[in-house]
Amino acid sequence: MKSLYVRMSVLFCSIILISSFMGFFASNFYYQVKIKPQNDAKLTKMAIGLQQFVQDHPDAVGEYLLSTASLGYKLYLSNGQGDEKFYGLPFRKNDLGEDVLQNVLAGEVYHGVAEFPSQVFVTGFFDNQLSNSIGLPVHINGQTYALFMRPDAEVQFGELRIFFAVLLGVSILFSLWFVLVTVLHVVKPITRLTAATKRISKGRYDIRLNTRRRDEIGQLASHFMIMSQELERTNRARQEFVANVSHEIESPLTSIQGFAHALKDSALPENQRLEYLSIIDGESRRLSTLSKQLLTLSSLDYDENALQKKSFDLRAQLRQVVQIMEWRLTEKELAVRLHVEDIILLGDTNLLYQVWMNLLSNAIKYTPSGGTITLSAEAAGGSCKVTVADTGEGISAAELPMIFDRFYKVDKARTRDSNSSGLGLSIAKKIIETHGGTIEVSSTVGTGTTFTVNLPLL
Ligand code: ADP
């Protein structure tokens, strides 16, 4: 497997090299099309000046051509019959055709620079060969000579060429180095993220990533950290949930087993047998309630759109709940006050029924005899507010934030015997939130507790 670092480095380095080559080809093409003819015209003009001077001063031809050569030119003078002379440093190649020489002697101007063949890798500009020159006929003391000249690239542009080569080479080297460093900078966090993913897959959530970066990678790292914390929380919650469920199932099952075993004794008096049977009945009911509660929770967790909404009369529903609880209220000598407006609510009737049942049965359970429970409902500004207030024992401020947690019971020892699982309020909260509403609680120890539910009307 090729690493991302190698891939990106190779890609960017190739881009730099290809761009450099393309830049060279483009400028070479520009030279061939635009600069070469211009250069030829410029040199031709200089050659004509040279021709004029030589013809006007036939006695100083040698010195003049020598001094011209020393200024950075290569010159070649020939009469076509063996009398020839070179000025300046030697040409790289003396490749002048005989016909060219004859044509110039016959009076033609030779445009070797403009006619120099175009090649992809050679600019021609720096090629010091004789054919890459300008040729003119010159008349000296009645004799015709052919004079060829071109600039000596070595002398005129030698340092410049090195300068540009160094410039290009160093730029490319620096670019390559920067590419390697930059790619490392980009790839490193991704490598760290990959390592972090592996840690998470092994169940280790203690992940530290650099979240100080302000770019997308920084965001990715911080979202990744949040995700890992969330995963850890979910994982812990799942483990706790399983432990709690097992515990809740374990205790009624143990007592059912114990009393069933005791019932096997044929010498057991009738009244004790009936007592044991009623305990078994109670414990199995508790198990059944627990399994129903778990089912409700799991269906709400699994599919939040599972609500079967319809319009219903809230007042009628709350009255029904109070009616069903009537005997428990009477048994505990509790007073009930009902202040319920005429409200039509859109929601899942069965689930909301469970919410009111839970709130009211809690109020009954945790309010001592002689207390009062007030149930009120009012509609205002597109939502409806239902409150269940009691004058019971209340919940301490430290416990208050936890009461909506699954399996949370304030008084574990006392609720042990009662039909209590600690799931009721968490289910109520889930149902209300699935309906787009909120549930809040306020409580004072010794004074009472008030649960306030807000639900959207439509
Ligand atoms: P449970 O099945 O134990 O009633 P809930 O989730 O309904 O479970 O309630 C969680 C805890 O909140 C209870 O154990 C109880 O201690 C506390 N609680 C709930 N309602 C009231 C109330 N009206 N007054 C006092 N405490 C309450």
GROMACS .gro file of C-alpha atoms and ligand atoms in nm:
model
  485
    1MET     CA    1   0.000   0.000   0.000
    2LYS     CA    2   0.134   0.341  -0.095
    3SER     CA    3   0.100   0.589   0.188
    4LEU     CA    4  -0.087   0.916   0.139
    5TYR     CA    5   0.239   1.098   0.209
    6VAL     CA    6   0.422   0.923  -0.078
    7ARG     CA    7   0.125   0.967  -0.312
    8MET     CA    8   0.086   1.339  -0.244
    9SER     CA    9   0.461   1.404  -0.254
   10VAL     CA   10   0.499   1.224  -0.587
   11LEU     CA   11   0.195   1.405  -0.723
   12PHE     CA   12   0.310   1.754  -0.623
   13CYS     CA   13   0.672   1.694  -0.727
   14SER     CA   14   0.553   1.569  -1.067
   15ILE     CA   15   0.338   1.880  -1.098
   16ILE     CA   16   0.642   2.100  -1.030
   17LEU     CA   17   0.863   1.914  -1.278
   18ILE     CA   18   0.595   1.899  -1.549
   19SER     CA   19   0.519   2.271  -1.501
   20SER     CA   20   0.890   2.353  -1.534
   21PHE     CA   21   0.914   2.155  -1.858
   22MET     CA   22   0.597   2.309  -1.992
   23GLY     CA   23   0.728   2.656  -1.902
   24PHE     CA   24   1.047   2.581  -2.093
   25PHE     CA   25   0.857   2.456  -2.400
   26ALA     CA   26   0.628   2.757  -2.397
   27SER     CA   27   0.913   3.008  -2.374
   28ASN     CA   28   1.108   2.818  -2.643
   29PHE     CA   29   0.802   2.830  -2.867
   30TYR     CA   30   0.778   3.204  -2.801
   31TYR     CA   31   1.146   3.242  -2.894
   32GLN     CA   32   1.098   3.050  -3.220
   33VAL     CA   33   0.788   3.241  -3.324
   34LYS     CA   34   0.851   3.592  -3.197
   35ILE     CA   35   1.205   3.656  -3.071
   36LYS     CA   36   1.403   3.469  -3.342
   37PRO     CA   37   1.292   3.692  -3.636
   38GLN     CA   38   1.343   4.002  -3.420
   39ASN     CA   39   1.690   3.886  -3.323
   40ASP     CA   40   1.770   3.817  -3.690
   41ALA     CA   41   1.658   4.169  -3.790
   42LYS     CA   42   1.862   4.327  -3.511
   43LEU     CA   43   2.177   4.135  -3.605
   44THR     CA   44   2.125   4.210  -3.974
   45LYS     CA   45   2.115   4.581  -3.889
   46MET     CA   46   2.441   4.550  -3.694
   47ALA     CA   47   2.599   4.351  -3.979
   48ILE     CA   48   2.503   4.624  -4.227
   49GLY     CA   49   2.672   4.881  -4.002
   50LEU     CA   50   2.980   4.660  -3.995
   51GLN     CA   51   2.970   4.622  -4.374
   52GLN     CA   52   2.954   4.999  -4.421
   53PHE     CA   53   3.244   5.064  -4.189
   54VAL     CA   54   3.462   4.793  -4.342
   55GLN     CA   55   3.394   4.918  -4.693
   56ASP     CA   56   3.465   5.280  -4.589
   57HIS     CA   57   3.789   5.190  -4.409
   58PRO     CA   58   3.952   4.912  -4.613
   59ASP     CA   59   4.291   4.970  -4.441
   60ALA     CA   60   4.159   4.907  -4.090
   61VAL     CA   61   3.952   4.593  -4.163
   62GLY     CA   62   4.164   4.360  -3.947
   63GLU     CA   63   4.178   4.584  -3.639
   64TYR     CA   64   3.812   4.678  -3.669
   65LEU     CA   65   3.690   4.320  -3.695
   66LEU     CA   66   3.920   4.217  -3.411
   67SER     CA   67   3.790   4.488  -3.180
   68THR     CA   68   3.431   4.400  -3.275
   69ALA     CA   69   3.503   4.036  -3.188
   70SER     CA   70   3.648   4.138  -2.853
   71LEU     CA   71   3.313   4.304  -2.770
   72GLY     CA   72   3.151   3.959  -2.777
   73TYR     CA   73   3.103   3.859  -3.140
   74LYS     CA   74   3.226   3.581  -3.367
   75LEU     CA   75   3.319   3.678  -3.720
   76TYR     CA   76   3.419   3.495  -4.033
   77LEU     CA   77   3.555   3.661  -4.345
   78SER     CA   78   3.615   3.469  -4.669
   79ASN     CA   79   3.658   3.544  -5.036
   80GLY     CA   80   3.556   3.188  -5.131
   81GLN     CA   81   3.900   3.112  -5.272
   82GLY     CA   82   4.093   3.014  -4.967
   83ASP     CA   83   4.146   3.358  -4.821
   84GLU     CA   84   3.951   3.326  -4.496
   85LYS     CA   85   3.985   3.453  -4.145
   86PHE     CA   86   3.806   3.399  -3.811
   87TYR     CA   87   3.778   3.669  -3.544
   88GLY     CA   88   3.686   3.602  -3.183
   89LEU     CA   89   3.661   3.265  -3.016
   90PRO     CA   90   3.611   2.969  -3.256
   91PHE     CA   91   3.261   2.871  -3.365
   92ARG     CA   92   3.128   2.553  -3.207
   93LYS     CA   93   3.085   2.409  -3.553
   94ASN     CA   94   3.204   2.545  -3.889
   95ASP     CA   95   2.909   2.408  -4.076
   96LEU     CA   96   2.856   2.668  -4.348
   97GLY     CA   97   2.754   2.520  -4.682
   98GLU     CA   98   2.956   2.613  -4.991
   99ASP     CA   99   2.639   2.730  -5.164
  100VAL     CA  100   2.566   2.974  -4.879
  101LEU     CA  101   2.913   3.124  -4.915
  102GLN     CA  102   2.874   3.157  -5.292
  103ASN     CA  103   2.530   3.314  -5.261
  104VAL     CA  104   2.660   3.576  -5.020
  105LEU     CA  105   2.959   3.647  -5.246
  106ALA     CA  106   2.706   3.690  -5.527
  107GLY     CA  107   2.537   3.965  -5.324
  108GLU     CA  108   2.270   3.789  -5.114
  109VAL     CA  109   2.215   3.849  -4.744
  110TYR     CA  110   2.224   3.528  -4.542
  111HIS     CA  111   1.970   3.505  -4.257
  112GLY     CA  112   2.110   3.203  -4.073
  113VAL     CA  113   1.959   3.311  -3.738
  114ALA     CA  114   1.603   3.328  -3.870
  115GLU     CA  115   1.648   3.008  -4.070
  116PHE     CA  116   1.806   2.813  -3.785
  117PRO     CA  117   1.595   2.492  -3.747
  118SER     CA  118   1.349   2.487  -3.456
  119GLN     CA  119   1.403   2.210  -3.201
  120VAL     CA  120   1.207   2.126  -2.890
  121PHE     CA  121   1.498   2.113  -2.648
  122VAL     CA  122   1.729   2.370  -2.815
  123THR     CA  123   1.650   2.738  -2.820
  124GLY     CA  124   1.905   2.815  -3.097
  125PHE     CA  125   1.958   3.149  -2.929
  126PHE     CA  126   2.272   3.024  -2.758
  127ASP     CA  127   2.395   2.796  -3.037
  128ASN     CA  128   2.737   2.924  -3.143
  129GLN     CA  129   2.763   2.746  -3.475
  130LEU     CA  130   2.860   2.922  -3.799
  131SER     CA  131   2.538   2.846  -3.983
  132ASN     CA  132   2.350   3.032  -3.703
  133SER     CA  133   2.480   3.371  -3.821
  134ILE     CA  134   2.412   3.667  -4.052
  135GLY     CA  135   2.611   3.684  -4.376
  136LEU     CA  136   2.674   3.989  -4.598
  137PRO     CA  137   2.895   4.063  -4.897
  138VAL     CA  138   3.166   4.328  -4.836
  139HIS     CA  139   3.386   4.495  -5.097
  140ILE     CA  140   3.739   4.560  -4.983
  141ASN     CA  141   3.994   4.709  -5.225
  142GLY     CA  142   3.797   4.583  -5.527
  143GLN     CA  143   3.760   4.231  -5.396
  144THR     CA  144   3.433   4.075  -5.271
  145TYR     CA  145   3.428   3.896  -4.937
  146ALA     CA  146   3.155   3.726  -4.746
  147LEU     CA  147   3.135   3.846  -4.384
  148PHE     CA  148   2.947   3.628  -4.132
  149MET     CA  149   2.879   3.741  -3.778
  150ARG     CA  150   2.685   3.638  -3.470
  151PRO     CA  151   2.700   3.725  -3.100
  152ASP     CA  152   2.922   3.504  -2.889
  153ALA     CA  153   2.663   3.360  -2.647
  154GLU     CA  154   2.938   3.234  -2.421
  155VAL     CA  155   3.092   3.579  -2.378
  156GLN     CA  156   2.771   3.783  -2.380
  157PHE     CA  157   2.537   3.560  -2.181
  158GLY     CA  158   2.769   3.308  -2.012
  159GLU     CA  159   2.708   3.435  -1.654
  160LEU     CA  160   2.346   3.511  -1.729
  161ARG     CA  161   2.292   3.153  -1.841
  162ILE     CA  162   2.449   3.020  -1.522
  163PHE     CA  163   2.244   3.269  -1.323
  164PHE     CA  164   1.919   3.152  -1.480
  165ALA     CA  165   2.015   2.785  -1.450
  166VAL     CA  166   2.092   2.834  -1.079
  167LEU     CA  167   1.769   3.031  -1.035
  168LEU     CA  168   1.563   2.757  -1.197
  169GLY     CA  169   1.746   2.472  -1.024
  170VAL     CA  170   1.730   2.630  -0.679
  171SER     CA  171   1.361   2.724  -0.727
  172ILE     CA  172   1.280   2.366  -0.821
  173LEU     CA  173   1.479   2.228  -0.527
  174PHE     CA  174   1.312   2.466  -0.283
  175SER     CA  175   0.967   2.383  -0.428
  176LEU     CA  176   1.034   2.011  -0.389
  177TRP     CA  177   1.152   2.058  -0.033
  178PHE     CA  178   0.851   2.273   0.055
  179VAL     CA  179   0.621   2.015  -0.103
  180LEU     CA  180   0.769   1.740   0.115
  181VAL     CA  181   0.736   1.950   0.430
  182THR     CA  182   0.385   2.077   0.348
  183VAL     CA  183   0.256   1.733   0.257
  184LEU     CA  184   0.396   1.601   0.585
  185HIS     CA  185   0.212   1.881   0.765
  186VAL     CA  186  -0.115   1.786   0.592
  187VAL     CA  187  -0.078   1.410   0.623
  188LYS     CA  188   0.043   1.388   0.984
  189PRO     CA  189  -0.294   1.472   1.145
  190ILE     CA  190  -0.464   1.219   0.917
  191THR     CA  191  -0.215   0.953   1.029
  192ARG     CA  192  -0.289   1.050   1.391
  193LEU     CA  193  -0.663   1.023   1.320
  194THR     CA  194  -0.612   0.676   1.173
  195ALA     CA  195  -0.422   0.570   1.484
  196ALA     CA  196  -0.700   0.720   1.697
  197THR     CA  197  -0.964   0.522   1.502
  198LYS     CA  198  -0.769   0.203   1.571
  199ARG     CA  199  -0.757   0.287   1.943
  200ILE     CA  200  -1.134   0.342   1.948
  201SER     CA  201  -1.198   0.014   1.767
  202LYS     CA  202  -1.005  -0.154   2.051
  203GLY     CA  203  -1.229   0.018   2.306
  204ARG     CA  204  -0.978   0.281   2.419
  205TYR     CA  205  -1.131   0.625   2.422
  206ASP     CA  206  -0.854   0.831   2.586
  207ILE     CA  207  -0.767   1.017   2.270
  208ARG     CA  208  -0.569   1.340   2.245
  209LEU     CA  209  -0.561   1.519   1.911
  210ASN     CA  210  -0.439   1.862   1.810
  211THR     CA  211  -0.758   2.066   1.792
  212ARG     CA  212  -0.583   2.404   1.782
  213ARG     CA  213  -0.567   2.409   1.401
  214ARG     CA  214  -0.832   2.640   1.259
  215ASP     CA  215  -0.874   2.462   0.927
  216GLU     CA  216  -1.089   2.165   0.821
  217ILE     CA  217  -0.838   1.919   0.966
  218GLY     CA  218  -0.856   2.097   1.303
  219GLN     CA  219  -1.236   2.078   1.285
  220LEU     CA  220  -1.218   1.712   1.192
  221ALA     CA  221  -0.992   1.646   1.491
  222SER     CA  222  -1.219   1.830   1.734
  223HIS     CA  223  -1.531   1.655   1.595
  224PHE     CA  224  -1.345   1.328   1.623
  225MET     CA  225  -1.267   1.399   1.991
  226ILE     CA  226  -1.633   1.483   2.056
  227MET     CA  227  -1.735   1.164   1.876
  228SER     CA  228  -1.496   0.952   2.081
  229GLN     CA  229  -1.622   1.108   2.408
  230GLU     CA  230  -1.978   1.047   2.295
  231LEU     CA  231  -1.892   0.688   2.205
  232GLU     CA  232  -1.733   0.638   2.543
  233ARG     CA  233  -2.038   0.782   2.714
  234THR     CA  234  -2.274   0.565   2.506
  235ASN     CA  235  -2.064   0.260   2.572
  236ARG     CA  236  -2.059   0.325   2.944
  237ALA     CA  237  -2.435   0.395   2.943
  238ARG     CA  238  -2.496   0.069   2.755
  239GLN     CA  239  -2.290  -0.128   3.007
  240GLU     CA  240  -2.468   0.040   3.298
  241PHE     CA  241  -2.803  -0.022   3.132
  242VAL     CA  242  -2.734  -0.393   3.089
  243ALA     CA  243  -2.610  -0.418   3.449
  244ASN     CA  244  -2.919  -0.236   3.576
  245VAL     CA  245  -3.159  -0.449   3.372
  246SER     CA  246  -2.990  -0.768   3.497
  247HIS     CA  247  -3.012  -0.643   3.852
  248GLU     CA  248  -3.379  -0.547   3.819
  249ILE     CA  249  -3.462  -0.889   3.675
  250GLU     CA  250  -3.246  -1.079   3.918
  251SER     CA  251  -3.416  -0.972   4.244
  252PRO     CA  252  -3.782  -1.059   4.155
  253LEU     CA  253  -3.665  -1.386   4.000
  254THR     CA  254  -3.475  -1.481   4.317
  255SER     CA  255  -3.777  -1.410   4.533
  256ILE     CA  256  -4.010  -1.601   4.294
  257GLN     CA  257  -3.771  -1.899   4.307
  258GLY     CA  258  -3.748  -1.884   4.688
  259PHE     CA  259  -4.124  -1.869   4.746
  260ALA     CA  260  -4.198  -2.132   4.479
  261HIS     CA  261  -3.953  -2.360   4.658
  262ALA     CA  262  -4.121  -2.293   4.992
  263LEU     CA  263  -4.463  -2.372   4.840
  264LYS     CA  264  -4.342  -2.726   4.768
  265ASP     CA  265  -4.371  -2.795   5.141
  266SER     CA  266  -4.709  -2.971   5.179
  267ALA     CA  267  -4.718  -2.896   5.553
  268LEU     CA  268  -4.740  -2.520   5.483
  269PRO     CA  269  -5.046  -2.362   5.646
  270GLU     CA  270  -5.307  -2.228   5.407
  271ASN     CA  271  -5.273  -1.861   5.503
  272GLN     CA  272  -4.896  -1.870   5.447
  273ARG     CA  273  -4.940  -2.047   5.113
  274LEU     CA  274  -5.175  -1.766   5.001
  275GLU     CA  275  -4.928  -1.502   5.119
  276TYR     CA  276  -4.642  -1.664   4.924
  277LEU     CA  277  -4.861  -1.692   4.615
  278SER     CA  278  -4.953  -1.325   4.633
  279ILE     CA  279  -4.581  -1.236   4.663
  280ILE     CA  280  -4.506  -1.448   4.355
  281ASP     CA  281  -4.795  -1.273   4.178
  282GLY     CA  282  -4.659  -0.929   4.274
  283GLU     CA  283  -4.304  -1.009   4.167
  284SER     CA  284  -4.415  -1.149   3.831
  285ARG     CA  285  -4.624  -0.835   3.775
  286ARG     CA  286  -4.315  -0.630   3.853
  287LEU     CA  287  -4.120  -0.827   3.593
  288SER     CA  288  -4.396  -0.784   3.341
  289THR     CA  289  -4.407  -0.404   3.401
  290LEU     CA  290  -4.030  -0.389   3.367
  291SER     CA  291  -4.033  -0.574   3.036
  292LYS     CA  292  -4.311  -0.344   2.905
  293GLN     CA  293  -4.111  -0.037   3.012
  294LEU     CA  294  -3.798  -0.168   2.844
  295LEU     CA  295  -3.993  -0.237   2.529
  296THR     CA  296  -4.137   0.116   2.525
  297LEU     CA  297  -3.789   0.263   2.577
  298SER     CA  298  -3.630   0.052   2.308
  299SER     CA  299  -3.903   0.131   2.053
  300LEU     CA  300  -3.869   0.504   2.129
  301ASP     CA  301  -3.490   0.484   2.111
  302TYR     CA  302  -3.498   0.286   1.790
  303ASP     CA  303  -3.755   0.485   1.597
  304GLU     CA  304  -3.846   0.834   1.710
  305ASN     CA  305  -4.109   0.852   1.436
  306ALA     CA  306  -4.297   0.555   1.579
  307LEU     CA  307  -4.562   0.784   1.732
  308GLN     CA  308  -4.921   0.719   1.633
  309LYS     CA  309  -5.049   1.072   1.660
  310LYS     CA  310  -5.412   1.172   1.667
  311SER     CA  311  -5.622   1.453   1.816
  312PHE     CA  312  -5.769   1.380   2.158
  313ASP     CA  313  -5.935   1.546   2.452
  314LEU     CA  314  -5.666   1.607   2.716
  315ARG     CA  315  -5.916   1.688   2.991
  316ALA     CA  316  -6.095   1.354   2.940
  317GLN     CA  317  -5.764   1.169   2.947
  318LEU     CA  318  -5.645   1.335   3.272
  319ARG     CA  319  -5.983   1.264   3.436
  320GLN     CA  320  -5.953   0.900   3.335
  321VAL     CA  321  -5.608   0.879   3.492
  322VAL     CA  322  -5.738   1.026   3.819
  323GLN     CA  323  -6.032   0.787   3.813
  324ILE     CA  324  -5.807   0.485   3.773
  325MET     CA  325  -5.595   0.604   4.066
  326GLU     CA  326  -5.902   0.679   4.276
  327TRP     CA  327  -5.869   0.383   4.512
  328ARG     CA  328  -5.500   0.456   4.580
  329LEU     CA  329  -5.582   0.821   4.649
  330THR     CA  330  -5.859   0.723   4.884
  331GLU     CA  331  -5.642   0.461   5.048
  332LYS     CA  332  -5.376   0.723   5.127
  333GLU     CA  333  -5.634   0.990   5.207
  334LEU     CA  334  -5.496   1.229   4.949
  335ALA     CA  335  -5.691   1.523   4.811
  336VAL     CA  336  -5.689   1.582   4.437
  337ARG     CA  337  -5.745   1.917   4.272
  338LEU     CA  338  -5.808   1.920   3.902
  339HIS     CA  339  -5.777   2.250   3.707
  340VAL     CA  340  -5.787   2.142   3.349
  341GLU     CA  341  -5.891   2.355   3.054
  342ASP     CA  342  -6.069   2.217   2.753
  343ILE     CA  343  -5.769   2.124   2.536
  344ILE     CA  344  -5.749   1.921   2.217
  345LEU     CA  345  -5.401   1.781   2.182
  346LEU     CA  346  -5.231   1.607   1.890
  347GLY     CA  347  -5.019   1.318   2.011
  348ASP     CA  348  -4.984   0.949   2.083
  349THR     CA  349  -5.270   0.886   2.328
  350ASN     CA  350  -5.131   0.563   2.477
  351LEU     CA  351  -4.782   0.705   2.536
  352LEU     CA  352  -4.905   1.033   2.687
  353TYR     CA  353  -5.142   0.832   2.906
  354GLN     CA  354  -4.835   0.650   3.042
  355VAL     CA  355  -4.671   0.987   3.120
  356TRP     CA  356  -4.966   1.115   3.330
  357MET     CA  357  -5.000   0.775   3.499
  358ASN     CA  358  -4.633   0.781   3.595
  359LEU     CA  359  -4.639   1.139   3.725
  360LEU     CA  360  -4.958   1.084   3.924
  361SER     CA  361  -4.854   0.748   4.069
  362ASN     CA  362  -4.519   0.899   4.174
  363ALA     CA  363  -4.702   1.188   4.338
  364ILE     CA  364  -4.920   0.939   4.526
  365LYS     CA  365  -4.623   0.719   4.614
  366TYR     CA  366  -4.408   1.001   4.753
  367THR     CA  367  -4.678   1.206   4.930
  368PRO     CA  368  -4.768   1.110   5.286
  369SER     CA  369  -5.132   1.064   5.391
  370GLY     CA  370  -5.335   1.381   5.412
  371GLY     CA  371  -5.141   1.555   5.137
  372THR     CA  372  -5.275   1.723   4.825
  373ILE     CA  373  -5.207   1.657   4.460
  374THR     CA  374  -5.289   1.924   4.207
  375LEU     CA  375  -5.326   1.847   3.840
  376SER     CA  376  -5.362   2.142   3.606
  377ALA     CA  377  -5.349   2.199   3.233
  378GLU     CA  378  -5.368   2.520   3.033
  379ALA     CA  379  -5.309   2.618   2.673
  380ALA     CA  380  -5.112   2.931   2.583
  381GLY     CA  381  -4.922   3.053   2.277
  382GLY     CA  382  -4.936   2.735   2.065
  383SER     CA  383  -4.838   2.504   2.349
  384CYS     CA  384  -5.002   2.342   2.644
  385LYS     CA  385  -4.867   2.323   2.997
  386VAL     CA  386  -4.954   2.032   3.224
  387THR     CA  387  -4.839   2.041   3.588
  388VAL     CA  388  -4.852   1.769   3.848
  389ALA     CA  389  -4.778   1.914   4.192
  390ASP     CA  390  -4.774   1.736   4.524
  391THR     CA  391  -4.717   1.827   4.885
  392GLY     CA  392  -4.493   1.526   4.937
  393GLU     CA  393  -4.147   1.461   5.068
  394GLY     CA  394  -3.969   1.640   4.782
  395ILE     CA  395  -3.635   1.568   4.619
  396SER     CA  396  -3.303   1.717   4.729
  397ALA     CA  397  -3.125   1.958   4.491
  398ALA     CA  398  -2.836   1.711   4.456
  399GLU     CA  399  -3.065   1.432   4.336
  400LEU     CA  400  -3.287   1.649   4.116
  401PRO     CA  401  -3.071   1.646   3.798
  402MET     CA  402  -3.050   1.264   3.806
  403ILE     CA  403  -3.412   1.165   3.847
  404PHE     CA  404  -3.469   1.146   3.469
  405ASP     CA  405  -3.175   0.903   3.429
  406ARG     CA  406  -3.260   0.544   3.354
  407PHE     CA  407  -3.287   0.325   3.666
  408TYR     CA  408  -3.225   0.619   3.895
  409LYS     CA  409  -3.399   0.586   4.230
  410VAL     CA  410  -3.356   0.842   4.507
  411ASP     CA  411  -3.416   0.610   4.799
  412LYS     CA  412  -3.282   0.277   4.681
  413ALA     CA  413  -3.355   0.089   5.004
  414ARG     CA  414  -3.717   0.202   5.024
  415THR     CA  415  -3.807   0.162   4.659
  416ARG     CA  416  -3.663  -0.187   4.682
  417ASP     CA  417  -3.993  -0.328   4.808
  418SER     CA  418  -4.228  -0.103   4.616
  419ASN     CA  419  -4.310  -0.159   4.253
  420SER     CA  420  -4.035   0.073   4.141
  421SER     CA  421  -3.779   0.038   3.863
  422GLY     CA  422  -3.643   0.389   3.826
  423LEU     CA  423  -3.746   0.384   3.460
  424GLY     CA  424  -4.077   0.571   3.482
  425LEU     CA  425  -3.945   0.927   3.458
  426SER     CA  426  -3.688   0.846   3.191
  427ILE     CA  427  -3.967   0.696   2.979
  428ALA     CA  428  -4.187   0.999   3.046
  429LYS     CA  429  -3.906   1.232   2.940
  430LYS     CA  430  -3.840   1.031   2.625
  431ILE     CA  431  -4.210   1.034   2.531
  432ILE     CA  432  -4.242   1.408   2.588
  433GLU     CA  433  -3.924   1.486   2.392
  434THR     CA  434  -4.037   1.262   2.107
  435HIS     CA  435  -4.351   1.477   2.095
  436GLY     CA  436  -4.130   1.787   2.066
  437GLY     CA  437  -4.200   1.896   2.423
  438THR     CA  438  -4.010   1.944   2.750
  439ILE     CA  439  -4.043   1.817   3.104
  440GLU     CA  440  -3.907   2.003   3.405
  441VAL     CA  441  -3.908   1.949   3.775
  442SER     CA  442  -3.886   2.177   4.075
  443SER     CA  443  -3.883   2.046   4.427
  444THR     CA  444  -3.826   2.142   4.789
  445VAL     CA  445  -3.752   1.876   5.044
  446GLY     CA  446  -4.042   1.849   5.288
  447THR     CA  447  -4.268   2.081   5.088
  448GLY     CA  448  -4.339   1.904   4.763
  449THR     CA  449  -4.255   1.847   4.403
  450THR     CA  450  -4.393   1.995   4.080
  451PHE     CA  451  -4.346   1.840   3.737
  452THR     CA  452  -4.417   2.073   3.445
  453VAL     CA  453  -4.474   1.934   3.097
  454ASN     CA  454  -4.485   2.160   2.792
  455LEU     CA  455  -4.622   2.017   2.470
  456PRO     CA  456  -4.680   2.179   2.132
  457LEU     CA  457  -5.051   2.190   2.052
  458LEU     CA  458  -5.013   2.083   1.689
  459ADP     P1  459  -3.973   0.489   4.008
  459ADP     O1  460  -4.023   0.375   3.933
  459ADP     O2  461  -3.865   0.454   4.107
  459ADP     O3  462  -4.078   0.579   4.062
  459ADP     P2  463  -3.917   0.711   3.840
  459ADP     O4  464  -3.823   0.722   3.726
  459ADP     O5  465  -4.059   0.736   3.814
  459ADP     O6  466  -3.891   0.570   3.900
  459ADP     O7  467  -3.864   0.809   3.951
  459ADP     C1  468  -3.728   0.818   3.983
  459ADP     C2  469  -3.708   0.867   4.124
  459ADP     O8  470  -3.750   1.003   4.137
  459ADP     C3  471  -3.790   0.791   4.226
  459ADP     O9  472  -3.717   0.682   4.273
  459ADP     C4  473  -3.816   0.893   4.331
  459ADP    O10  474  -3.715   0.886   4.429
  459ADP     C5  475  -3.806   1.026   4.262
  459ADP     N1  476  -3.940   1.088   4.243
  459ADP     C6  477  -4.017   1.082   4.134
  459ADP     N2  478  -4.132   1.152   4.149
  459ADP     C7  479  -4.127   1.204   4.273
  459ADP     C8  480  -4.217   1.284   4.351
  459ADP     N3  481  -4.335   1.328   4.304
  459ADP     N4  482  -4.179   1.318   4.477
  459ADP     C9  483  -4.062   1.276   4.528
  459ADP     N5  484  -3.973   1.199   4.460
  459ADP    C10  485  -4.005   1.162   4.334
   0.00000   0.00000   0.00000
